[in-house]
C-alpha positions as a LaTeX table, in Angstrom:
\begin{tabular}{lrrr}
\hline
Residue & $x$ (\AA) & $y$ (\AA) & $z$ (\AA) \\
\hline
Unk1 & 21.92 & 59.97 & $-45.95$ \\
Unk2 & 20.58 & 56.50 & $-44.38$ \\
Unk3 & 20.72 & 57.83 & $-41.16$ \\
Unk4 & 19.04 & 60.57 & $-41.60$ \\
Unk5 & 15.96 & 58.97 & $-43.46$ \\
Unk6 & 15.87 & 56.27 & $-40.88$ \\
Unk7 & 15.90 & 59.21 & $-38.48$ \\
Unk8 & 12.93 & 60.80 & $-40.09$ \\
Unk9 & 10.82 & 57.48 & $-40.52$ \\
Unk10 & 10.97 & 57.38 & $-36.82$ \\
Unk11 & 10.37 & 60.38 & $-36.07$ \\
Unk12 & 6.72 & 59.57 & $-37.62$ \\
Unk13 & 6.23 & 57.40 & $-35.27$ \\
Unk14 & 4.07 & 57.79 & $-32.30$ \\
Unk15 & 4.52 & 56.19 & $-28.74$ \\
Unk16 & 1.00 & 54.78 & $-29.04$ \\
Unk17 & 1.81 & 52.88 & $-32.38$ \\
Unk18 & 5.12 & 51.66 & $-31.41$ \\
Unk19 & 3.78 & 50.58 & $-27.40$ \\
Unk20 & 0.37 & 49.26 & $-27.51$ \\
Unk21 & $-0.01$ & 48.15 & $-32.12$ \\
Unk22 & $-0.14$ & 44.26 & $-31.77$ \\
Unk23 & $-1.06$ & 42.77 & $-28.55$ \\
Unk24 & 0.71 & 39.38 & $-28.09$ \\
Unk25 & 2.80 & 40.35 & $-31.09$ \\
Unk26 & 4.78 & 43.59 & $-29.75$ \\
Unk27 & 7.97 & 41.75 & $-30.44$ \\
Unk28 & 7.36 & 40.75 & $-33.91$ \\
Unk29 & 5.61 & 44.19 & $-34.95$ \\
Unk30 & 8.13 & 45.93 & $-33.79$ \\
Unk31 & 10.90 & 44.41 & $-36.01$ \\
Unk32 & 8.97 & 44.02 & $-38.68$ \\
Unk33 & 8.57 & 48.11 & $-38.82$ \\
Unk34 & 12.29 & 48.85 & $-37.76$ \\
Unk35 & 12.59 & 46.74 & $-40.91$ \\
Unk36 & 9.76 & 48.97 & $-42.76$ \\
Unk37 & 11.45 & 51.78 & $-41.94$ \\
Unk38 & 14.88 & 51.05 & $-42.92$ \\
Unk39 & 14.06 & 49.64 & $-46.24$ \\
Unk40 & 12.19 & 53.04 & $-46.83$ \\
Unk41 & 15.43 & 54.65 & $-46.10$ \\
Unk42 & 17.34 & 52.73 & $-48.21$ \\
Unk43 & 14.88 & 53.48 & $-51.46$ \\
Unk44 & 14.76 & 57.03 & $-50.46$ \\
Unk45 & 18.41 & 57.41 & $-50.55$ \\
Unk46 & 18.52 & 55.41 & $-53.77$ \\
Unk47 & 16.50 & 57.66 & $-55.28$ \\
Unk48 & 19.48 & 59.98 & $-55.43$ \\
Unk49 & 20.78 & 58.09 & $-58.30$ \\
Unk50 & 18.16 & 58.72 & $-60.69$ \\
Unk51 & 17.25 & 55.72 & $-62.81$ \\
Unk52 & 20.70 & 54.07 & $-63.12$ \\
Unk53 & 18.98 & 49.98 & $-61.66$ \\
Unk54 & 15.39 & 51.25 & $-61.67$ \\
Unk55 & 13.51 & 49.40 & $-63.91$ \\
Unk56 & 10.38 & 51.95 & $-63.82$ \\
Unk57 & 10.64 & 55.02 & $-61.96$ \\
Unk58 & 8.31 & 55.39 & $-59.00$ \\
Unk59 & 8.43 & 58.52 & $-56.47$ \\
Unk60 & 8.67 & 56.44 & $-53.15$ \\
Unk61 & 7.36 & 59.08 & $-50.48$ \\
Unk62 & 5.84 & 58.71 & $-46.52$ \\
Unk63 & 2.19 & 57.89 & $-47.66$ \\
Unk64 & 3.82 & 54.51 & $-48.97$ \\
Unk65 & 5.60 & 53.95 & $-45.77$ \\
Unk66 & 2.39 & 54.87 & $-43.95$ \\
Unk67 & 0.09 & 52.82 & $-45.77$ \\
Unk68 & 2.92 & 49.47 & $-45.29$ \\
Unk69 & 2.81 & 50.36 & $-41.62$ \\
Unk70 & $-0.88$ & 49.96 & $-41.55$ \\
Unk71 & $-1.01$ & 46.69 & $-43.76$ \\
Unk72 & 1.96 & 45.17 & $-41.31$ \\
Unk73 & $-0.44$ & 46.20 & $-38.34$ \\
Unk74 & $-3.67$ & 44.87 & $-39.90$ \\
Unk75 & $-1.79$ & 41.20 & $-41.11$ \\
Unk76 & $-0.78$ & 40.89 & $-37.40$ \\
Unk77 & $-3.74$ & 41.45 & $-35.61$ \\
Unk78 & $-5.88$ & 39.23 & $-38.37$ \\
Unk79 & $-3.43$ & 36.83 & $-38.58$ \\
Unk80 & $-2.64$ & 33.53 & $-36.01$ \\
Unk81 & 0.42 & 33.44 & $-37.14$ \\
Unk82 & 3.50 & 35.68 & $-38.75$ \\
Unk83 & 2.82 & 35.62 & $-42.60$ \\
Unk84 & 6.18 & 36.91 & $-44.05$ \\
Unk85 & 5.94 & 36.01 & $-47.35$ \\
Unk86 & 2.63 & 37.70 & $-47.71$ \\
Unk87 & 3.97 & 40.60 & $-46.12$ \\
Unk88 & 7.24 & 40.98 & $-48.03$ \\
Unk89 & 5.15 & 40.75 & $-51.09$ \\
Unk90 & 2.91 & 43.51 & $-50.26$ \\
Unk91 & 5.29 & 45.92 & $-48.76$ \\
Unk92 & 8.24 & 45.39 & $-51.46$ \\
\hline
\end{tabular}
């Protein structure tokens, strides 16, 4: 279930990546992919319902998780700032 996709996103996760990501920002990157990863939980245990509220299907799988792990890293290191509107746009 949730916990055990939320277990698995973790589990992906590397001591280096979650330690040393965003300098000056650890606090901030570090919620924002606790939040990554549970929202990819959540859609791959929604994904058991087939397409009852899906709009179009999509196959939601780790390279999309990777790939919004990498965009949340890159925004925070370019960035001043926290931009969370730009972020929740590109990730959801």
């Amino acid at each position: 279930g949730l916990r055990a996709n939320l277990k698995r996103s973790f589990q992906d996760i590397t001591d280096d990546r979650w330690e040393n990501c965003c300098p000056g920002k650890d606090r901030e990157y570090k919620k924002l992919l606790y939040s990554l990863c549970f929202f990819h939980a959540v859609i791959l245990e929604r994904r058991k319902f087939g397409p009852i509220g899906w709009n179009i299907p999509y196959e939601w799988m780790a390279s999309d998780l990777e790939v919004s792990q990498q965009q949340v890293k890159m925004y925070l290191n370019e960035q001043s700032g926290i931009p969370y509107e730009t972020l929740n746009t590109i990730v959801a």
